[in-house]
């Protein structure tokens, strides 16, 4: 077993990884930026090092600084979490050079899957169906326009280096094409340092279904079932579940065979996710492969009773996948909602501020993976996801009941959150029916706005009184201003102690 592992990440995923390290008796080393000095991942760790100022390039993306502390503290391995350096082939390479195990796949697999254009070629070669589109590296915009005409509108312009929905543009008419290509390419160049774009046929009402795969270095590659992540806002997932209400045993077998073929095509090691779009006729197409642990991995953990971080560590040590993973079984149903610091009344703009009150739900079938506590400062430097709420039930209906209950018990004050929006999603009939597509929000909640909260007069009066009693200032006999409290003014008089 490793003795010491450094987590090159922050937030809920860093805490999630520490939980497993603690269970395994492995010392956990955190790194943090100046903005995160009081974050849970700093307190939970056995050791924590300040690596730099808040901007990610100076801290969580600063390979030199991270490796300096890794060496200094004598860690055997680094877990990159998701985001940040998790899919950075150069970082994996630098870890290897420093004699530190990178808990993830090999450099070759990260590189191959880091480019959407290249991964499409590899998948086509491996016999995995891909979304129809242009092949090869396309920076020839005229050629792309012709290809779009030939393919037929609507088309989707995508960034080869893309992620997080950036560098993507739907084009419905030829006359919009040039402008969209330029905008997508510029956005991609800015976000990823690579403006390469290509085209895919735009599927109108697909489902997003992904297969969790796991591979060890002993020749085993298995799948751990699917997750459905169709409910998205601006191409970003907000609600995920497993199993998918749309998948039959036959389709599951076909999609997982394709996912395993995809993993084998790049000699994969560790945890990976092969994403597909499923169209209304039941045909599925490869979208991309993520070479890391996914945000939504807890739903898979709930239905398989496996610890995915532990499996990552086992295969990184060179061990075979344990029997419970090789013959994984699923039970029940799990749903995850992503709780964001956002202002739903204001175009879902990221919100920042201090968490003044936090009540996270507990009880049967509820799990919260969170990165905040009361007093946490939520800054603009990082992803605004505050927590993931996961509900488990014997079946989908019970998981929905528990999710509904848990959302109603989730209190975050001091910041606006998207909790009311998540509640609205869960309450729709389409969600209950499992009628999900990536157009879900447009079709079912197009004009949704949070209800204005009407406080009863009694609540306002009570709050005003509490405020007044806390502290009032008055002038003393000598003319200075002194802070006092209504409680001291009324001296020994107390109602109800
Ligand atoms: P990113 O890597 O930026 O997250 P993906 O390729 O994973 O981009 O796609 C993200 C989401 O965008 C998908 O889940 C889907 O909703 C939408 N999308 C991507 N490609 C297509 C397509 N060809 N047709 C329709 N929707 C698509």
Coordinates of C-alpha atoms and ligand atoms in Angstrom, one line a residue:
X1 CA 0.0 0.0 0.0
X2 CA 1.1 3.6 -0.5
X3 CA 2.4 5.3 2.6
X4 CA 1.5 8.9 1.7
X5 CA -0.6 10.3 -1.2
X6 CA -0.8 14.0 -2.2
X7 CA -4.1 15.3 -3.6
X8 CA -3.5 17.8 -6.3
X9 CA -7.0 19.3 -6.0
X10 CA -9.4 21.2 -3.7
X11 CA -13.1 21.2 -2.7
X12 CA -15.4 18.2 -2.3
X13 CA -13.3 15.8 -4.4
X14 CA -10.2 16.4 -2.3
X15 CA -12.2 15.6 0.8
X16 CA -13.7 12.6 -0.9
X17 CA -10.3 11.2 -1.7
X18 CA -9.1 11.8 1.9
X19 CA -11.9 9.7 3.2
X20 CA -10.7 6.7 1.3
X21 CA -7.0 7.3 2.2
X22 CA -8.0 7.5 5.9
X23 CA -9.8 4.2 5.6
X24 CA -6.7 2.6 4.1
X25 CA -4.4 4.1 6.7
X26 CA -2.6 6.2 4.0
X27 CA -1.4 9.6 5.1
X28 CA -3.2 12.4 3.1
X29 CA -1.2 15.4 1.9
X30 CA -3.3 18.4 0.7
X31 CA -2.1 21.5 -1.2
X32 CA -4.1 24.7 -1.1
X33 CA -4.1 28.2 -2.4
X34 CA -4.3 31.4 -0.3
X35 CA -8.1 31.5 -0.9
X36 CA -8.5 28.0 0.6
X37 CA -6.5 28.3 3.8
X38 CA -9.6 27.5 5.8
X39 CA -11.1 24.8 3.5
X40 CA -12.2 21.4 4.7
X41 CA -9.6 19.7 2.5
X42 CA -6.9 21.5 4.5
X43 CA -8.3 20.5 7.9
X44 CA -9.0 16.9 7.0
X45 CA -5.5 16.2 5.7
X46 CA -2.6 14.9 7.7
X47 CA -0.4 17.5 6.1
X48 CA -1.2 20.6 4.1
X49 CA 1.0 22.9 2.1
X50 CA 0.3 26.4 0.8
X51 CA 1.2 26.4 -2.9
X52 CA 0.4 29.9 -4.1
X53 CA -2.1 32.7 -4.7
X54 CA -5.7 32.0 -5.7
X55 CA -5.5 32.0 -9.5
X56 CA -5.4 28.3 -10.6
X57 CA -2.3 28.8 -12.8
X58 CA -0.4 30.0 -9.7
X59 CA -1.7 27.2 -7.5
X60 CA -3.7 24.1 -8.5
X61 CA -2.3 24.1 -12.0
X62 CA 1.2 24.9 -10.9
X63 CA 3.0 21.7 -11.7
X64 CA 6.4 22.8 -10.3
X65 CA 5.0 23.9 -7.0
X66 CA 2.9 20.8 -6.6
X67 CA 5.9 18.5 -7.4
X68 CA 8.2 20.4 -5.1
X69 CA 5.9 19.8 -2.1
X70 CA 5.3 16.2 -3.2
X71 CA 9.0 15.5 -3.1
X72 CA 9.6 17.4 0.0
X73 CA 6.9 15.6 1.9
X74 CA 8.0 12.2 0.4
X75 CA 4.7 11.1 -1.1
X76 CA 4.5 7.8 -3.1
X77 CA 1.6 8.9 -5.3
X78 CA -0.5 11.8 -6.5
X79 CA -4.3 11.7 -7.0
X80 CA -5.4 14.5 -9.3
X81 CA -9.1 14.3 -8.7
X82 CA -11.1 15.8 -11.6
X83 CA -10.6 19.1 -13.5
X84 CA -7.3 20.9 -12.9
X85 CA -4.3 18.6 -13.8
X86 CA -6.3 15.4 -14.0
X87 CA -6.2 15.1 -17.8
X88 CA -2.9 16.8 -18.3
X89 CA -0.5 14.4 -19.9
X90 CA 2.5 16.6 -19.1
X91 CA 1.7 16.4 -15.4
X92 CA 1.4 12.6 -15.6
X93 CA 4.8 12.6 -17.3
X94 CA 6.4 14.9 -14.8
X95 CA 5.1 12.7 -11.9
X96 CA 6.7 9.6 -13.5
X97 CA 10.0 11.5 -14.0
X98 CA 9.9 12.4 -10.3
X99 CA 9.4 8.7 -9.4
X100 CA 5.9 9.4 -8.1
X101 CA 2.9 7.3 -9.1
X102 CA 0.2 9.3 -11.0
X103 CA -3.2 7.8 -9.9
X104 CA -4.7 7.6 -13.4
X105 CA -4.1 6.1 -16.8
X106 CA -0.9 6.2 -18.8
X107 CA 0.4 9.3 -20.6
X108 CA -0.5 7.8 -24.0
X109 CA -4.2 7.2 -23.1
X110 CA -4.5 10.7 -21.7
X111 CA -3.0 12.2 -24.8
X112 CA -5.1 10.1 -27.2
X113 CA -8.3 11.0 -25.4
X114 CA -7.5 14.6 -24.8
X115 CA -8.1 15.5 -28.4
X116 CA -11.7 14.9 -29.5
X117 CA -10.6 14.7 -33.1
X118 CA -8.0 12.0 -32.4
X119 CA -10.2 10.1 -30.0
X120 CA -12.9 9.9 -32.8
X121 CA -10.3 8.4 -35.2
X122 CA -9.2 5.9 -32.6
X123 CA -12.8 4.9 -31.8
X124 CA -13.7 4.6 -35.5
X125 CA -10.7 2.3 -35.9
X126 CA -11.9 0.2 -32.9
X127 CA -15.3 -0.2 -34.5
X128 CA -17.1 2.1 -32.0
X129 CA -19.8 4.2 -33.6
X130 CA -19.1 8.0 -33.4
X131 CA -21.4 11.0 -34.0
X132 CA -21.3 11.6 -37.7
X133 CA -18.9 14.5 -38.4
X134 CA -15.7 15.7 -40.0
X135 CA -12.6 13.7 -39.5
X136 CA -9.0 14.8 -39.2
X137 CA -7.7 18.1 -37.9
X138 CA -9.7 20.9 -39.4
X139 CA -8.5 24.4 -39.3
X140 CA -9.6 25.0 -42.9
X141 CA -12.8 27.0 -42.3
X142 CA -13.8 27.0 -45.9
X143 CA -13.6 23.2 -46.0
X144 CA -15.7 23.1 -42.8
X145 CA -18.4 25.2 -44.4
X146 CA -18.6 22.8 -47.3
X147 CA -18.7 19.8 -45.0
X148 CA -21.5 21.4 -43.1
X149 CA -23.6 21.9 -46.3
X150 CA -23.0 18.3 -47.2
X151 CA -23.9 17.0 -43.7
X152 CA -27.0 19.1 -43.6
X153 CA -27.9 21.6 -40.8
X154 CA -28.1 21.7 -37.9
X155 CA -24.5 21.0 -37.2
X156 CA -22.4 21.5 -34.0
X157 CA -19.1 23.1 -34.1
X158 CA -16.8 21.7 -31.4
X159 CA -13.4 22.4 -30.1
X160 CA -11.0 19.4 -30.3
X161 CA -9.5 20.3 -27.0
X162 CA -12.9 21.1 -25.5
X163 CA -14.3 20.5 -22.1
X164 CA -17.0 22.0 -19.9
X165 CA -19.1 22.9 -22.9
X166 CA -16.6 25.5 -24.1
X167 CA -16.0 26.2 -27.8
X168 CA -19.3 24.7 -28.8
X169 CA -21.8 26.3 -31.2
X170 CA -25.0 25.0 -32.8
X171 CA -25.5 26.3 -36.3
X172 CA -28.9 25.9 -38.0
X173 CA -28.4 27.9 -41.2
X174 CA -25.5 28.3 -43.7
X175 CA -25.4 32.1 -43.2
X176 CA -24.6 31.8 -39.5
X177 CA -21.8 29.4 -40.1
X178 CA -18.7 31.6 -40.6
X179 CA -19.4 33.7 -37.6
X180 CA -20.0 30.7 -35.4
X181 CA -16.8 28.9 -36.5
X182 CA -14.7 32.0 -35.7
X183 CA -16.4 32.5 -32.3
X184 CA -16.0 28.8 -31.4
X185 CA -12.3 28.7 -32.4
X186 CA -11.5 31.9 -30.6
X187 CA -13.2 30.7 -27.4
X188 CA -11.3 27.4 -27.7
X189 CA -8.0 29.1 -28.2
X190 CA -8.6 31.2 -25.2
X191 CA -9.7 28.4 -22.9
X192 CA -7.4 25.6 -24.1
X193 CA -4.6 27.2 -26.0
X194 CA -5.8 25.3 -29.1
X195 CA -8.3 26.7 -31.5
X196 CA -8.8 23.5 -33.5
X197 CA -12.5 22.9 -34.3
X198 CA -14.4 20.2 -36.1
X199 CA -18.0 19.5 -36.9
X200 CA -20.5 17.0 -35.6
X201 CA -24.1 16.4 -36.8
X202 CA -26.2 18.1 -34.1
X203 CA -28.6 15.5 -32.6
X204 CA -31.8 17.2 -31.6
X205 CA -33.1 15.3 -28.6
X206 CA -30.4 12.8 -27.5
X207 CA -29.9 11.3 -24.1
X208 CA -26.4 11.5 -22.5
X209 CA -25.5 8.1 -21.3
X210 CA -22.0 7.2 -20.1
X211 CA -20.3 3.9 -19.1
X212 CA -18.0 3.7 -16.2
X213 CA -15.1 1.5 -17.0
X214 CA -12.2 0.2 -14.9
X215 CA -9.0 -1.5 -16.1
X216 CA -6.1 -3.0 -14.2
X217 CA -2.6 -3.9 -15.5
X218 CA -3.3 -7.6 -15.4
X219 CA -5.5 -7.6 -18.5
X220 CA -8.9 -7.0 -16.9
X221 CA -11.2 -4.3 -18.3
X222 CA -14.7 -4.2 -16.9
X223 CA -17.7 -1.8 -16.8
X224 CA -19.5 -0.7 -13.8
X225 CA -22.8 0.1 -15.5
X226 CA -24.1 3.3 -17.0
X227 CA -25.0 6.8 -15.7
X228 CA -27.6 9.0 -17.4
X229 CA -26.6 12.7 -17.3
X230 CA -29.1 14.1 -19.8
X231 CA -30.3 16.9 -17.5
X232 CA -27.9 19.7 -18.4
X233 CA -27.7 23.5 -18.5
X234 CA -25.5 25.0 -21.2
X235 CA -24.1 21.5 -22.0
X236 CA -23.2 21.0 -18.3
X237 CA -24.6 18.2 -16.2
X238 CA -26.7 19.1 -13.2
X239 CA -28.6 15.9 -12.4
X240 CA -27.2 12.4 -12.9
X241 CA -28.5 8.9 -12.1
X242 CA -27.7 5.3 -12.3
X243 CA -29.1 3.1 -13.8
X244 CA -30.6 5.0 -16.7
X245 CA -34.4 4.6 -17.1
X246 CA -33.8 4.3 -20.8
X247 CA -31.5 1.3 -20.9
X248 CA -32.5 -2.2 -21.6
X249 CA -30.3 -5.2 -20.8
X250 CA -29.5 -5.6 -24.5
X251 CA -28.6 -1.9 -25.0
X252 CA -26.5 -2.0 -21.8
X253 CA -24.5 -4.9 -23.1
X254 CA -23.9 -3.2 -26.5
X255 CA -22.9 0.1 -25.0
X256 CA -20.6 -1.5 -22.4
X257 CA -19.0 -3.7 -25.0
X258 CA -18.3 -0.5 -27.1
X259 CA -16.9 1.3 -24.0
X260 CA -14.6 -1.6 -23.1
X261 CA -13.4 -1.7 -26.7
X262 CA -12.7 2.0 -26.5
X263 CA -10.7 1.5 -23.3
X264 CA -8.7 -1.4 -24.8
X265 CA -7.9 0.6 -27.9
X266 CA -5.8 3.0 -25.8
X267 CA -4.4 0.4 -23.4
X268 CA -6.4 2.0 -20.6
X269 CA -5.5 1.7 -16.9
X270 CA -7.7 2.8 -14.0
X271 CA -11.1 4.6 -13.9
X272 CA -12.5 6.0 -17.1
X273 CA -15.8 7.1 -18.5
X274 CA -16.9 6.6 -22.1
X275 CA -19.6 9.1 -23.0
X276 CA -22.2 8.4 -25.6
X277 CA -25.2 10.2 -27.1
X278 CA -28.3 7.9 -27.5
X279 CA -30.8 9.1 -30.1
X280 CA -34.5 8.6 -30.2
X281 CA -34.3 5.5 -32.3
X282 CA -32.0 3.7 -29.8
X283 CA -28.8 4.3 -31.8
X284 CA -25.7 5.4 -29.7
X285 CA -22.7 7.3 -30.7
X286 CA -19.3 7.9 -29.0
X287 CA -18.9 11.4 -27.7
X288 CA -15.7 11.4 -25.7
X289 CA -13.7 9.5 -23.1
X290 CA -12.8 11.2 -19.8
X291 CA -9.6 9.7 -18.4
X292 CA -10.3 10.4 -14.7
X293 CA -12.8 10.0 -11.9
X294 CA -16.1 11.8 -12.8
X295 CA -17.9 14.3 -10.7
X296 CA -20.9 12.0 -10.8
X297 CA -19.1 8.8 -9.6
X298 CA -21.1 8.6 -6.3
X299 CA -24.2 7.3 -8.1
X300 CA -22.1 4.3 -9.4
X301 CA -20.7 3.8 -5.9
X302 CA -24.2 3.8 -4.4
X303 CA -25.6 1.1 -6.7
X304 CA -22.5 -1.1 -6.8
X305 CA -21.4 -0.6 -3.2
X306 CA -17.8 -0.1 -4.5
X307 CA -15.4 2.6 -3.5
X308 CA -14.1 3.9 -6.9
X309 CA -11.2 5.8 -5.3
X310 CA -10.1 2.7 -3.6
X311 CA -10.2 0.8 -6.9
X312 CA -8.1 3.5 -8.5
X313 CA -5.5 3.1 -5.8
X314 CA -5.5 -0.7 -6.1
X315 CA -4.9 -0.7 -9.8
X316 CA -2.3 2.2 -9.5
X317 CA -0.4 -0.2 -7.1
X318 CA -0.3 -2.8 -9.9
X319 CA -2.9 -5.0 -8.2
X320 CA -5.6 -6.8 -10.0
X321 CA -9.2 -5.5 -9.7
X322 CA -10.8 -7.3 -6.7
X323 CA -13.5 -9.9 -7.4
X324 CA -16.3 -7.6 -6.3
X325 CA -15.3 -5.2 -9.1
X326 CA -14.7 -7.9 -11.7
X327 CA -18.2 -9.3 -11.0
X328 CA -19.9 -6.1 -10.1
X329 CA -23.6 -6.3 -9.3
X330 CA -26.0 -3.4 -9.0
X331 CA -28.8 -2.8 -6.6
X332 CA -31.4 -0.1 -6.4
X333 CA -31.2 3.4 -7.9
X334 CA -29.2 6.5 -7.2
X335 CA -29.6 10.2 -8.2
X336 CA -27.2 13.0 -7.8
X337 CA -28.0 16.8 -7.8
X338 CA -25.2 19.3 -8.2
X339 CA -25.7 22.2 -5.8
X340 CA -24.1 25.4 -7.2
X341 CA -23.5 28.8 -5.8
X342 CA -25.5 30.5 -8.5
X343 CA -28.3 33.1 -8.7
X344 CA -31.1 31.4 -10.6
X345 CA -33.1 34.7 -10.6
X346 CA -30.2 36.3 -12.4
X347 CA -29.3 34.1 -15.3
X348 CA -27.6 31.6 -13.0
X349 CA -24.6 33.8 -12.6
X350 CA -22.1 32.4 -10.2
X351 CA -22.6 33.7 -6.7
X352 CA -19.9 34.4 -4.1
X353 CA -19.9 35.3 -0.5
X354 CA -19.8 33.7 3.0
X355 CA -21.8 30.7 4.0
X356 CA -23.5 32.0 7.1
X357 CA -25.7 28.9 7.8
X358 CA -25.5 25.4 6.5
X359 CA -27.8 22.5 7.2
X360 CA -27.0 19.4 5.1
X361 CA -29.6 16.6 4.9
X362 CA -29.0 13.2 6.5
X363 CA -31.1 10.2 7.0
X364 CA -31.8 7.0 5.1
X365 CA -30.4 6.8 1.6
X366 CA -28.8 10.3 1.6
X367 CA -25.2 11.2 1.0
X368 CA -23.7 14.7 0.7
X369 CA -20.2 15.2 -0.7
X370 CA -19.5 18.8 0.2
X371 CA -16.7 21.3 0.3
X372 CA -18.2 23.9 2.5
X373 CA -19.0 24.6 6.1
X374 CA -20.4 27.6 8.0
X375 CA -18.1 30.5 7.6
X376 CA -16.7 29.2 4.2
X377 CA -15.8 31.9 1.8
X378 CA -17.0 31.0 -1.7
X379 CA -14.8 32.9 -4.1
X380 CA -15.0 33.6 -7.8
X381 CA -11.7 31.8 -8.4
X382 CA -13.0 28.3 -8.7
X383 CA -15.9 26.2 -9.9
X384 CA -19.1 27.3 -8.1
X385 CA -20.2 23.8 -7.2
X386 CA -20.8 23.7 -3.4
X387 CA -21.8 20.2 -2.9
X388 CA -23.3 17.0 -4.4
X389 CA -26.5 15.6 -3.0
X390 CA -26.9 11.9 -3.7
X391 CA -30.1 10.0 -2.9
X392 CA -30.4 6.2 -3.0
X393 CA -33.5 4.0 -3.0
X394 CA -34.5 0.5 -3.7
X395 CA -36.0 1.7 -7.0
X396 CA -36.1 5.0 -8.9
X397 CA -39.4 6.1 -7.3
X398 CA -37.9 5.8 -3.8
X399 CA -34.7 7.6 -4.9
X400 CA -36.8 10.5 -6.1
X401 CA -38.8 10.6 -2.9
X402 CA -35.6 10.8 -0.9
X403 CA -34.1 13.4 -3.2
X404 CA -37.2 15.5 -2.9
X405 CA -37.1 15.3 0.9
X406 CA -33.3 15.9 1.1
X407 CA -33.5 19.0 -1.2
X408 CA -36.2 20.5 1.0
X409 CA -33.9 20.0 4.1
X410 CA -30.8 21.5 2.4
X411 CA -30.2 24.9 3.8
X412 CA -27.5 27.3 2.6
X413 CA -27.7 30.9 3.7
X414 CA -25.4 33.8 2.8
X415 CA -25.3 32.8 -0.9
X416 CA -28.0 32.1 -3.4
X417 CA -28.0 28.5 -4.8
X418 CA -29.6 26.6 -7.5
X419 CA -31.5 24.4 -5.0
X420 CA -35.0 25.8 -6.0
X421 CA -34.1 25.0 -9.6
X422 CA -33.1 21.4 -8.7
X423 CA -36.4 21.0 -6.8
X424 CA -38.3 22.2 -9.9
X425 CA -36.6 19.6 -12.0
X426 CA -37.3 16.8 -9.6
X427 CA -41.0 17.8 -9.3
X428 CA -41.7 17.6 -13.1
X429 CA -43.8 14.8 -14.4
X430 CA -41.3 14.2 -17.2
X431 CA -38.6 13.5 -14.6
X432 CA -40.8 11.1 -12.7
X433 CA -41.6 9.4 -15.9
X434 CA -37.9 9.1 -16.8
X435 CA -38.5 11.1 -19.9
X436 CA -35.1 12.7 -20.2
X437 CA -33.2 14.4 -23.0
X438 CA -30.4 17.0 -23.1
X439 CA -33.2 19.4 -24.1
X440 CA -35.1 18.7 -20.8
X441 CA -34.8 22.2 -19.3
X442 CA -35.8 23.9 -22.6
X443 CA -38.8 21.7 -23.0
X444 CA -40.0 21.4 -19.4
X445 CA -38.8 24.4 -17.5
X446 CA -38.2 27.0 -20.2
X447 CA -39.3 30.1 -18.3
X448 CA -38.6 28.9 -14.8
X449 CA -37.9 31.6 -12.3
X450 CA -37.5 31.1 -8.5
X451 CA -40.5 32.1 -6.5
X452 CA -40.1 35.3 -4.7
X453 CA -39.9 34.4 -1.0
X454 CA -42.7 36.2 0.9
X455 CA -41.7 36.3 4.6
X456 CA -44.6 36.4 7.0
X457 CA -44.8 39.7 9.0
X458 CA -44.1 37.7 12.3
X459 CA -40.8 36.5 10.9
X460 CA -39.7 40.0 10.0
X461 CA -40.7 41.4 13.4
X462 CA -38.9 38.5 15.2
X463 CA -35.7 39.0 13.1
X464 CA -35.8 42.8 13.7
X465 CA -36.1 42.2 17.5
X466 CA -33.2 39.8 17.5
X467 CA -31.1 42.2 15.6
X468 CA -32.0 45.0 18.0
X469 CA -31.3 42.9 21.0
X470 CA -27.9 41.8 19.8
X471 CA -26.2 45.2 19.9
X472 CA -27.3 48.8 20.2
X473 CA -25.1 51.7 20.7
X474 CA -25.9 54.6 23.0
X475 CA -24.1 57.6 24.3
X476 CA -22.7 57.3 27.9
X477 CA -23.0 60.0 30.5
X478 CA -19.4 61.2 29.5
X479 CA -20.5 61.5 25.9
X480 CA -18.6 58.5 24.4
X481 CA -20.5 55.9 22.3
X482 CA -20.6 52.5 24.0
X483 CA -21.8 49.2 22.6
X484 CA -24.5 47.7 24.7
X485 CA -27.2 45.1 24.4
X486 CA -30.8 45.3 25.1
X487 CA -30.3 42.4 27.5
X488 CA -28.1 44.5 29.7
X489 CA -30.4 47.5 29.5
X490 CA -33.3 45.4 30.9
X491 CA -31.0 44.1 33.6
X492 CA -32.5 41.3 35.7
X493 CA -35.8 41.2 33.8
X494 CA -36.1 38.1 31.7
X495 CA -39.1 36.3 30.3
X496 CA -38.4 32.5 30.0
X497 CA -34.8 32.9 31.3
Ligands
LIG1 P1 -17.4 18.8 -23.2 O1 -16.2 18.0 -23.3 O2 -17.2 20.3 -23.5 O3 -18.2 18.6 -22.0 P2 -19.0 16.9 -24.8 O4 -18.5 16.5 -26.1 O5 -18.8 16.0 -23.7 O6 -18.4 18.4 -24.5 O7 -20.5 17.3 -24.9 C1 -21.2 17.9 -23.8 C2 -22.7 17.9 -24.1 O8 -23.0 18.7 -25.3 C3 -23.3 16.6 -24.4 O9 -23.7 15.9 -23.2 C4 -24.6 17.0 -25.2 O10 -25.6 17.5 -24.3 C5 -24.0 18.1 -26.0 N1 -23.6 17.6 -27.3 C6 -22.3 17.3 -27.6 N2 -22.2 16.9 -28.9 C7 -23.5 16.9 -29.4 C8 -24.1 16.6 -30.7 N3 -23.3 16.1 -31.7 N4 -25.4 16.7 -30.8 C9 -26.2 17.2 -29.8 N5 -25.7 17.5 -28.6 C10 -24.3 17.4 -28.4

